[in-house]
Amino acid sequence: MKIANARVIVCSPGRNFVTLKLETADGLYGLGDATLNGRELAVASYLTEHVVPLLIGRDARRIEDIWQFFYKGAYWRRGPVTMSAIAAVDTALWDLKGKALNVPVYQLLGGASREAVRVYGHASGESIEDTLAAVGRYRDRGYTAIRAQCAVPGMAKTYGIGRTDAYEPAERGALVESVWDTSRYLAIVPVLFERLRREFGPDVQLLHDVHHRLTPIEAARLGHALEPYHLFWMEDPTPAENQESFRLIRQHTSTPLAVGEVFNSIHDCRLLIQEQLIDYIRTTVVHAGGISHLRKIASLAELHSVRTGSHGATDLSPVCMAAALHFDLSVHNFGIQEYMPHSTDTDRVFPHAYTFAEGMMHPGDAPGLGVDIDESLAVTFPYERAYLPVARLTDGTMHDW
Ligand code: KDG
Ligand code: MG
């Protein structure tokens, strides 16, 4: 099981993806996702220039040792570029081990802890009425948990509002600057959820993403205002570099909190978990060091009654989605998985065994991760520069993501 070859494949079937393909001398290969939205080529370069040369000749069976080698051995620790690169190596090694032993990865992780994985979808609209209609469509497709986002009146563009149910967060070409107005946002969100509960009753699980736009006290106020509508979670209420700021939010509201899609190591969420300042940890395979590191975060979270709720937007490739589903199926303290279906072109480039039915997903029982890459099709979709939009306050001040 010596690693004989390693290649980085960059393609853009609807959006950019970076994939690491590891090949062994015995003719097996494993895939890992290394996509970092808006910074794809930085990870591709880190892999090609610094990681791939050190991988050749290593024993692919030594997953933990290779992880520690790239984490401790680089001297420079953590950071999204490094951790996405390590994640790609780790994911590809789990894929390889599954294929070598002829079992799906979840069997290597302790086996299934549940029959299938509950996912949530993204409903959004330009008005409250549009958002209600979008939630209705998700219900009709079988989703039992739905994230609801509504455009903020008076703001030309609100992040997270799709023109169709299937949308892409990054915009190709020039970077878009939008205007953010906290007062208007805080005014509309409770009205939206009051309508949603009235219309859809108590059974559907409702989620909301704040995208880090509030201060801790504003977030506390929103969480408190949403309490009558029993959200499954309020996500990323405030930027979380300062983990202590969640103490303030927690003191004021019982609305469950989910944080962590931008975190890349256990140290980014250690205090949040140990002090039980959050309810769901959203770290994901590709951005938090792969399946191996995510399992350590989940184990810490399990000790403190925090459950997992991994990020699953379209900028995580089907390779990451497959890895996430193997992780979700196996880990005891799984909470929910985000699922934003990929474009048809993406699904054609990355054929996969995972399935969706009635709001639940399963990774399938193919050996390894159960996902492939059609390289001859991938080359027909070359990289295109794209960025997430940024937000400024009405007076032009650059605002938090
Ligand atoms: O790359 C960033 C997007 O994936 C992110 O903004 C989407 O917040 C998001 C979510 O919860 O899916
Ligand atoms: Mg989010």
Coordinates of C-alpha atoms and ligand atoms in Angstrom, one line a residue:
M1 CA 0.0 0.0 0.0
K2 CA 2.8 2.5 -0.8
I3 CA 1.6 5.8 -2.3
A4 CA 3.0 5.8 -5.8
N5 CA 1.4 8.9 -7.2
A6 CA -0.6 11.9 -6.0
R7 CA -2.4 14.4 -8.2
V8 CA -4.4 17.6 -7.6
I9 CA -7.4 18.0 -9.9
V10 CA -9.0 21.4 -10.2
C11 CA -12.3 21.7 -12.1
S12 CA -15.4 23.9 -12.2
P13 CA -18.6 21.9 -13.1
G14 CA -20.9 24.7 -11.9
R15 CA -18.5 25.9 -9.3
N16 CA -14.8 25.3 -8.4
F17 CA -13.6 22.1 -6.7
V18 CA -10.1 20.9 -5.7
T19 CA -9.7 17.1 -5.5
L20 CA -6.7 15.1 -4.4
K21 CA -6.3 11.7 -6.0
L22 CA -3.8 9.3 -4.3
E23 CA -2.7 6.2 -6.2
T24 CA -1.0 3.2 -4.6
A25 CA 1.6 0.9 -6.2
D26 CA -1.1 -1.9 -6.0
G27 CA -3.4 0.1 -8.4
L28 CA -5.9 1.4 -5.9
Y29 CA -6.8 5.1 -5.6
G30 CA -8.5 7.3 -3.0
L31 CA -10.1 10.7 -3.3
G32 CA -10.1 13.7 -0.9
D33 CA -11.9 17.1 -1.2
A34 CA -9.6 20.1 -0.7
T35 CA -12.1 22.9 -1.8
L36 CA -11.8 26.2 0.1
N37 CA -14.4 28.5 -1.3
G38 CA -12.9 31.6 -3.0
R39 CA -9.3 30.4 -2.2
E40 CA -9.3 27.1 -4.2
L41 CA -5.9 27.7 -5.9
A42 CA -4.1 28.4 -2.6
V43 CA -4.9 24.9 -1.3
A44 CA -4.2 23.3 -4.7
S45 CA -0.7 25.0 -4.6
Y46 CA -0.1 24.0 -1.0
L47 CA -0.9 20.4 -1.9
T48 CA 1.1 20.4 -5.1
E49 CA 4.2 22.3 -3.9
H50 CA 4.5 21.0 -0.3
V51 CA 2.4 18.0 0.5
V52 CA 2.5 15.7 -2.6
P53 CA 6.3 15.5 -2.7
L54 CA 6.3 14.3 0.9
L55 CA 3.5 11.7 0.3
I56 CA 5.2 9.6 -2.4
G57 CA 6.5 6.3 -0.9
R58 CA 4.6 6.5 2.3
D59 CA 2.5 3.6 3.6
A60 CA -1.1 4.5 2.9
R61 CA -2.3 2.4 5.8
R62 CA -0.8 4.7 8.4
I63 CA -3.6 7.3 8.4
E64 CA -3.0 8.7 11.9
D65 CA 0.7 8.9 11.5
I66 CA 0.4 10.7 8.2
W67 CA -2.0 13.2 9.7
Q68 CA 0.4 13.9 12.6
F69 CA 3.3 14.2 10.1
F70 CA 1.6 16.9 8.1
Y71 CA 0.1 18.7 11.2
K72 CA 3.1 18.7 13.5
G73 CA 5.8 18.3 10.9
A74 CA 5.0 21.5 9.0
Y75 CA 5.9 23.7 12.1
W76 CA 3.1 26.1 10.9
R77 CA -0.1 24.8 12.5
R78 CA -3.7 25.1 11.7
G79 CA -5.3 27.7 9.3
P80 CA -7.9 26.9 6.6
V81 CA -5.4 26.3 3.8
T82 CA -3.2 23.9 5.7
M83 CA -6.1 22.1 7.3
S84 CA -8.0 21.7 4.0
A85 CA -4.9 20.2 2.5
I86 CA -4.4 17.8 5.4
A87 CA -8.2 17.0 5.2
A88 CA -7.8 16.0 1.6
V89 CA -4.9 13.6 2.4
D90 CA -6.8 12.1 5.4
T91 CA -10.1 11.6 3.4
A92 CA -8.3 10.0 0.5
L93 CA -6.5 7.6 2.9
W94 CA -9.8 6.5 4.5
D95 CA -11.2 6.0 1.0
L96 CA -8.2 3.9 0.1
K97 CA -8.4 1.8 3.3
G98 CA -12.0 1.1 2.7
K99 CA -11.3 0.0 -0.9
A100 CA -8.3 -2.1 0.2
L101 CA -10.5 -3.9 2.8
N102 CA -13.6 -3.9 0.6
V103 CA -15.9 -2.2 3.1
P104 CA -17.6 1.2 3.2
V105 CA -15.7 3.8 5.4
Y106 CA -18.5 3.9 8.0
Q107 CA -17.7 0.3 8.9
L108 CA -14.2 1.3 9.7
L109 CA -15.4 4.1 11.9
G110 CA -17.3 1.7 14.2
G111 CA -20.3 0.9 12.0
A112 CA -23.7 2.5 11.7
S113 CA -25.2 4.2 14.8
R114 CA -28.4 4.9 12.9
E115 CA -30.3 3.7 9.8
A116 CA -29.8 7.0 7.9
V117 CA -28.8 10.6 8.4
R118 CA -31.3 13.4 8.8
V119 CA -30.4 16.4 6.6
Y120 CA -31.8 19.9 6.4
G121 CA -32.4 21.9 3.2
H122 CA -32.2 25.6 2.3
A123 CA -35.5 27.5 1.7
S124 CA -35.3 31.1 0.9
G125 CA -37.3 33.9 -0.7
E126 CA -37.4 37.6 -1.6
S127 CA -40.4 38.1 0.7
I128 CA -42.0 36.2 3.6
E129 CA -44.6 34.8 1.3
D130 CA -41.9 33.5 -1.1
T131 CA -40.1 32.0 1.8
L132 CA -43.2 30.2 3.0
A133 CA -43.7 28.9 -0.5
A134 CA -40.1 27.6 -0.6
V135 CA -40.5 25.9 2.8
G136 CA -43.6 24.2 1.4
R137 CA -41.7 22.9 -1.6
Y138 CA -39.0 21.4 0.7
R139 CA -41.7 19.8 2.8
D140 CA -43.2 18.3 -0.4
R141 CA -39.8 16.8 -1.2
G142 CA -39.7 15.1 2.1
Y143 CA -37.5 17.3 4.2
T144 CA -38.3 17.3 7.9
A145 CA -35.8 20.0 8.8
I146 CA -35.5 23.3 6.8
R147 CA -33.3 26.3 7.1
A148 CA -35.4 29.5 6.3
Q149 CA -33.8 32.8 5.1
C150 CA -35.8 35.8 3.8
A151 CA -34.5 38.9 2.0
V152 CA -34.3 42.0 4.2
P153 CA -36.7 44.7 3.0
G154 CA -34.7 47.8 2.0
M155 CA -31.5 45.9 1.3
A156 CA -30.8 45.4 -2.4
K157 CA -29.4 41.9 -1.9
T158 CA -29.4 39.6 1.1
Y159 CA -26.8 36.8 1.2
G160 CA -28.3 33.2 1.2
I161 CA -31.4 34.1 -0.9
G162 CA -31.4 32.0 -4.0
R163 CA -33.1 32.9 -7.3
T164 CA -34.1 29.3 -7.4
D165 CA -34.2 26.5 -4.8
A166 CA -30.8 25.3 -6.0
Y167 CA -28.3 28.2 -5.7
E168 CA -24.6 28.7 -5.5
P169 CA -23.2 31.0 -2.7
A170 CA -20.1 32.2 -4.7
E171 CA -20.4 34.5 -7.6
R172 CA -18.2 34.1 -10.7
G173 CA -16.2 37.1 -11.9
A174 CA -15.8 40.3 -9.9
L175 CA -16.4 40.4 -6.2
V176 CA -19.8 41.7 -5.2
E177 CA -20.2 44.2 -2.3
S178 CA -23.7 44.3 -0.7
V179 CA -25.1 46.6 2.0
W180 CA -26.1 45.3 5.4
D181 CA -28.6 46.8 7.8
T182 CA -28.8 45.1 11.2
S183 CA -32.0 46.9 12.4
R184 CA -34.0 45.9 9.4
Y185 CA -32.7 42.3 9.7
L186 CA -33.6 42.1 13.4
A187 CA -37.1 43.4 12.6
I188 CA -38.0 40.8 9.9
V189 CA -36.6 37.5 11.2
P190 CA -39.0 37.0 14.2
V191 CA -41.9 37.9 11.9
L192 CA -40.8 35.3 9.4
F193 CA -40.6 32.5 12.0
E194 CA -43.9 33.5 13.6
R195 CA -45.5 33.0 10.1
L196 CA -43.6 29.8 9.5
R197 CA -44.8 28.2 12.8
R198 CA -48.3 29.3 12.2
E199 CA -48.3 27.9 8.7
F200 CA -46.4 24.6 9.2
G201 CA -47.2 23.7 12.8
P202 CA -44.9 22.3 15.5
D203 CA -43.5 19.2 13.7
V204 CA -41.1 20.7 11.1
Q205 CA -37.7 21.5 12.4
L206 CA -36.8 25.1 11.5
L207 CA -33.2 26.5 11.3
H208 CA -31.8 29.9 10.6
D209 CA -28.3 31.2 9.6
V210 CA -27.2 34.6 10.8
H211 CA -23.9 34.4 8.9
H212 CA -21.9 36.0 11.7
R213 CA -23.6 39.4 11.1
L214 CA -24.5 40.3 14.7
T215 CA -22.8 41.5 17.8
P216 CA -23.2 39.2 20.9
I217 CA -25.9 41.4 22.5
E218 CA -27.8 41.7 19.2
A219 CA -27.6 37.9 18.8
A220 CA -28.9 37.5 22.3
R221 CA -31.8 39.7 21.5
L222 CA -32.6 37.7 18.3
G223 CA -32.3 34.4 20.1
H224 CA -34.7 35.6 22.8
A225 CA -37.2 36.9 20.2
L226 CA -37.1 33.5 18.4
E227 CA -37.8 31.4 21.5
P228 CA -41.6 31.1 21.0
Y229 CA -40.9 29.5 17.5
H230 CA -38.7 26.7 18.9
L231 CA -35.9 26.7 16.3
F232 CA -33.8 23.6 15.9
W233 CA -30.8 26.1 15.8
M234 CA -29.7 29.6 15.3
E235 CA -26.4 29.4 13.4
D236 CA -23.3 31.6 13.5
P237 CA -25.0 34.4 15.4
T238 CA -21.7 36.3 15.9
P239 CA -18.1 35.9 14.7
A240 CA -16.5 33.2 16.9
E241 CA -12.8 34.1 17.0
N242 CA -13.7 35.3 20.5
Q243 CA -15.2 32.1 21.9
E244 CA -16.0 33.9 25.2
S245 CA -18.5 36.1 23.5
F246 CA -20.9 33.1 23.4
R247 CA -21.2 33.3 27.2
L248 CA -23.2 36.5 26.8
I249 CA -25.5 35.1 24.2
R250 CA -26.0 32.0 26.3
Q251 CA -27.0 34.0 29.3
H252 CA -29.9 35.5 27.5
T253 CA -31.5 32.9 25.3
S254 CA -32.5 29.2 25.3
T255 CA -32.6 29.1 21.4
P256 CA -30.1 26.4 20.5
L257 CA -26.8 27.6 18.9
A258 CA -24.8 26.1 16.1
V259 CA -21.3 27.3 15.2
G260 CA -18.2 26.2 13.4
E261 CA -18.4 26.0 9.6
V262 CA -15.3 28.2 9.3
F263 CA -13.4 26.5 12.1
N264 CA -10.4 24.3 11.2
S265 CA -9.3 22.7 14.4
I266 CA -10.5 21.4 17.7
H267 CA -8.8 24.4 19.3
D268 CA -11.2 26.8 17.6
C269 CA -14.2 25.2 19.4
R270 CA -12.6 23.8 22.6
L271 CA -14.0 26.5 25.0
L272 CA -17.4 26.6 23.2
I273 CA -17.7 22.9 23.7
Q274 CA -16.2 22.5 27.2
E275 CA -18.4 25.3 28.6
Q276 CA -21.5 24.1 26.7
L277 CA -21.9 27.5 25.1
I278 CA -23.2 25.8 21.9
D279 CA -25.5 22.9 21.1
Y280 CA -24.2 21.9 17.6
I281 CA -20.7 21.9 16.2
R282 CA -20.6 22.6 12.5
T283 CA -17.0 21.7 11.6
T284 CA -16.8 19.7 8.4
V285 CA -14.5 17.1 7.0
V286 CA -12.8 19.3 4.3
H287 CA -12.1 22.4 6.4
A288 CA -11.3 20.7 9.8
G289 CA -8.6 18.3 9.0
G290 CA -10.5 15.4 7.6
I291 CA -12.4 12.4 9.1
S292 CA -9.7 11.7 11.7
H293 CA -9.7 15.2 13.2
L294 CA -13.5 15.6 13.0
R295 CA -13.9 12.4 15.0
K296 CA -11.7 13.9 17.8
I297 CA -13.9 17.1 17.8
A298 CA -17.0 14.8 18.0
S299 CA -15.6 12.9 20.9
L300 CA -14.9 16.1 22.8
A301 CA -18.4 17.3 22.0
E302 CA -19.9 14.0 23.2
L303 CA -18.5 14.6 26.6
H304 CA -20.3 17.9 26.9
S305 CA -23.7 17.0 25.3
V306 CA -22.9 18.9 22.1
R307 CA -24.0 17.2 18.8
T308 CA -22.6 17.5 15.3
G309 CA -24.3 19.4 12.5
S310 CA -21.7 19.6 9.7
H311 CA -21.6 22.2 7.1
G312 CA -22.8 20.9 3.7
A313 CA -23.2 23.7 1.2
T314 CA -22.4 23.3 -2.5
D315 CA -18.8 24.5 -2.0
L316 CA -18.1 21.1 -0.3
S317 CA -17.6 18.7 -3.2
P318 CA -19.4 15.3 -3.4
V319 CA -16.2 13.7 -2.1
C320 CA -16.7 15.7 1.1
M321 CA -20.4 15.0 1.2
A322 CA -19.8 11.3 1.0
A323 CA -17.1 11.5 3.7
A324 CA -19.5 13.6 5.9
L325 CA -22.2 10.9 5.5
H326 CA -19.9 8.1 6.6
F327 CA -18.9 10.2 9.6
D328 CA -22.6 11.1 10.4
L329 CA -23.8 7.6 10.2
S330 CA -21.2 6.3 12.6
V331 CA -20.7 9.0 15.2
H332 CA -22.9 8.6 18.3
N333 CA -23.6 12.3 18.9
F334 CA -24.7 13.1 15.4
G335 CA -27.3 15.9 15.3
I336 CA -28.1 16.8 11.7
Q337 CA -26.3 17.2 8.3
E338 CA -26.7 20.2 6.0
Y339 CA -27.5 19.2 2.4
M340 CA -27.5 21.6 -0.5
P341 CA -27.7 19.5 -3.6
H342 CA -25.0 20.0 -6.3
S343 CA -25.7 20.9 -9.9
T344 CA -26.2 18.2 -12.5
D345 CA -22.8 18.9 -14.0
T346 CA -21.1 18.4 -10.5
D347 CA -23.0 15.2 -10.0
R348 CA -21.8 14.0 -13.5
V349 CA -18.2 14.7 -12.7
F350 CA -18.4 13.1 -9.3
P351 CA -20.6 10.0 -9.6
H352 CA -21.6 8.8 -6.1
A353 CA -23.3 6.1 -4.1
Y354 CA -25.0 8.3 -1.6
T355 CA -28.8 8.7 -1.8
F356 CA -31.5 11.0 -0.5
A357 CA -35.1 9.9 0.4
E358 CA -37.7 11.5 2.7
G359 CA -35.3 14.0 4.3
M360 CA -32.7 11.3 5.1
M361 CA -29.4 10.4 3.4
H362 CA -27.2 7.3 3.3
P363 CA -23.6 7.0 2.1
G364 CA -24.3 3.6 0.4
D365 CA -22.3 0.4 0.8
A366 CA -19.7 0.7 -1.9
P367 CA -16.1 0.1 -0.7
G368 CA -14.4 3.3 0.5
L369 CA -16.3 6.5 0.3
G370 CA -18.4 5.5 -2.7
V371 CA -17.6 8.5 -4.8
D372 CA -15.5 8.8 -8.0
I373 CA -14.2 11.5 -10.3
D374 CA -14.7 11.4 -14.1
E375 CA -11.4 13.0 -15.0
S376 CA -12.1 13.2 -18.8
L377 CA -15.3 15.1 -18.0
A378 CA -13.6 17.2 -15.3
V379 CA -11.1 18.7 -17.8
T380 CA -14.0 20.1 -19.8
F381 CA -14.9 22.4 -16.8
P382 CA -11.8 24.6 -16.2
Y383 CA -11.3 26.8 -13.1
E384 CA -13.1 30.1 -13.1
R385 CA -12.3 32.7 -10.4
A386 CA -15.3 33.3 -8.1
Y387 CA -15.8 34.9 -4.7
L388 CA -18.3 35.0 -1.9
P389 CA -19.9 38.5 -1.7
V390 CA -18.9 40.9 1.1
A391 CA -21.0 43.2 3.2
R392 CA -20.7 46.8 4.2
L393 CA -22.9 48.8 6.5
T394 CA -25.0 51.6 5.1
D395 CA -22.3 54.1 5.8
G396 CA -19.7 52.1 3.9
T397 CA -18.0 50.4 6.9
M398 CA -16.7 46.9 6.1
H399 CA -18.9 44.4 8.1
D400 CA -18.4 40.9 9.5
W401 CA -19.0 37.9 7.5
Ligands
KDG1 O1 -18.4 28.9 1.6 C1 -19.3 29.5 2.4 C2 -20.7 29.0 2.3 O2 -20.7 27.6 2.2 C3 -21.5 29.4 3.4 O3 -21.6 30.8 3.4 C4 -22.9 28.8 3.4 O4 -23.3 29.6 5.6 C5 -23.4 28.7 4.8 C6 -24.1 27.5 5.2 O5 -24.5 27.4 6.3 O6 -24.3 26.6 4.3
MG2 MG -23.7 28.9 7.6

